[in-house]
C-alpha positions as a printed NumPy array, in Angstrom:
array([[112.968,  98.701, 122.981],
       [111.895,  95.034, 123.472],
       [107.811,  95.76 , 124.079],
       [107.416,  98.775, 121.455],
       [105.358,  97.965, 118.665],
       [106.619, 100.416, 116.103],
       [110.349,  99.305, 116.973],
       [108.736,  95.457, 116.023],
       [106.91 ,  96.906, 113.199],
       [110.952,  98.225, 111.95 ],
       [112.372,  94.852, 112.469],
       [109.403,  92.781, 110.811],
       [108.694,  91.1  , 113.801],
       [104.909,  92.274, 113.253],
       [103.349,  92.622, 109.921],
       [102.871,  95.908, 108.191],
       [102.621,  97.351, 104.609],
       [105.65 ,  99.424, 104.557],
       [106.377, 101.45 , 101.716],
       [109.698, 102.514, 102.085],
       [112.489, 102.028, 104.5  ],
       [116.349, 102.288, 105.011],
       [119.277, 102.218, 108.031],
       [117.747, 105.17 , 109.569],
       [114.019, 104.594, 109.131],
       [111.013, 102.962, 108.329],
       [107.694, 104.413, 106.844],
       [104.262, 102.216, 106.54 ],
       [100.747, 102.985, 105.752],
       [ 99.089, 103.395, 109.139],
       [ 95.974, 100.974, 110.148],
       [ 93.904, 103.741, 111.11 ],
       [ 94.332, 106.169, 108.23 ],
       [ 92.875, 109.945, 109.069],
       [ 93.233, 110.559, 105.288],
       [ 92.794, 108.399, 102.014],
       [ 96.935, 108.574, 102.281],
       [ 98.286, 108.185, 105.861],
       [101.861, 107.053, 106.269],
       [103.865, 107.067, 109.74 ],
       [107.634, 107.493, 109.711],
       [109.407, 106.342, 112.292],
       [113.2  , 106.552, 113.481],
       [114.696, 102.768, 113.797],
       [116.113, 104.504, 116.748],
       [113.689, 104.238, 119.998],
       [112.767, 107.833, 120.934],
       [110.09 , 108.192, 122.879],
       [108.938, 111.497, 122.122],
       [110.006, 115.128, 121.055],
       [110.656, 115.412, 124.433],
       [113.286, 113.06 , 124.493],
       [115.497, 113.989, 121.377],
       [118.686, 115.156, 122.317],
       [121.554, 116.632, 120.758],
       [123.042, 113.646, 119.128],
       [119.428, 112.717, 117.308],
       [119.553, 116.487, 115.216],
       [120.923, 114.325, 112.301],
       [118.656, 111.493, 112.472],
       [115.553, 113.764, 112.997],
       [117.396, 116.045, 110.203],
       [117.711, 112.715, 107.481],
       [113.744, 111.97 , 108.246],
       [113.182, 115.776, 107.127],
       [114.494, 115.325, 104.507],
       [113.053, 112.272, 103.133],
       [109.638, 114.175, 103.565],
       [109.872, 114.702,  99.983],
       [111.146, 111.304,  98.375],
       [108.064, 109.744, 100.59 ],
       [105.274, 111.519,  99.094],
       [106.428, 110.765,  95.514],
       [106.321, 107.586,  96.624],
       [102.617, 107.937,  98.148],
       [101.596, 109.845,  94.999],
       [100.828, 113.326,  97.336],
       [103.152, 115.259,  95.931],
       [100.597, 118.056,  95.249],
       [ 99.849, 118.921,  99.103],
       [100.105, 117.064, 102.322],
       [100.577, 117.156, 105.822],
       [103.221, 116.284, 108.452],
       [102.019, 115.812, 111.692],
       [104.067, 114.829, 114.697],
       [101.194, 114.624, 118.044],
       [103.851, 114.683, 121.39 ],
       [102.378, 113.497, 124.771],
       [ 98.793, 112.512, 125.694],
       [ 97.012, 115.656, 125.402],
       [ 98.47 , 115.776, 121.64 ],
       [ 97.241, 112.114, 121.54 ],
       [100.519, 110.644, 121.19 ],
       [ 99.593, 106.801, 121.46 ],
       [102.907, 105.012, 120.919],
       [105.817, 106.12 , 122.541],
       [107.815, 106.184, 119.858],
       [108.827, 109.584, 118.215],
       [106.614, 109.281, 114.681],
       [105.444, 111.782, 111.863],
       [102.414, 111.267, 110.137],
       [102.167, 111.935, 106.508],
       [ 98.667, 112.752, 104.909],
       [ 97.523, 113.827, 101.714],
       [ 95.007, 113.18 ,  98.953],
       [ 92.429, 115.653, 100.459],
       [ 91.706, 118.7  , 101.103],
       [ 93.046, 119.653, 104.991],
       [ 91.618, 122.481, 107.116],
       [ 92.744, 124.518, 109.55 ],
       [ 93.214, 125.093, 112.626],
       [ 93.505, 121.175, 112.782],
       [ 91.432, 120.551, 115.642]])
């Protein structure tokens, strides 16, 4: 999608420290971390939501599932984190574009908030 800014954040058209990325998705430190590690993964695909995964998406959002797990060895969180995906504006979902958030490197409590 021409104006969303995580689809130009996966095709470098805006700057951003990614940390890892492939085909199928992208993953950079977020600019408004909510933990000392916060890392959003996104889908190359444009999805604008949870609410708007279909059928043919179950192996895309499977593959980001299960890269959970190479990511935080990457981000050094190995040892307990979080995987947060907010959907709509009550959730405050602020870019239309289906996104987890990965946090670690503190202690988390619950319920979240």
């Amino acid at each position: 999608m021409s104006d969303c800014i995580f689809c130009k954040i996966a095709e470098h058209e805006i700057p951003s420290d990614i940390v890892y990325e492939d085909d199928k998705i992208c993953v950079y430190n977020d600019i408004a971390p909510q933990a000392p590690v916060h890392a959003l993964m996104i889908p190359r695909k444009h999805i604008a939501s949870l609410d708007d995964v279909t059928v043919e998406d179950q192996e895309l959002l499977g593959y980001m599932l299960s890269k959970v797990s190479d990511i935080v060895k990457i981000l050094g969180i190995e040892n307990g984190y979080r995987v947060v995906s907010n959907n709509g504006d009550n959730a405050q979902q602020t870019v239309k574009h289906m996104h987890l958030h990965i946090l670690g490197n503190r202690k988390f409590t619950w319920p979240p908030g």
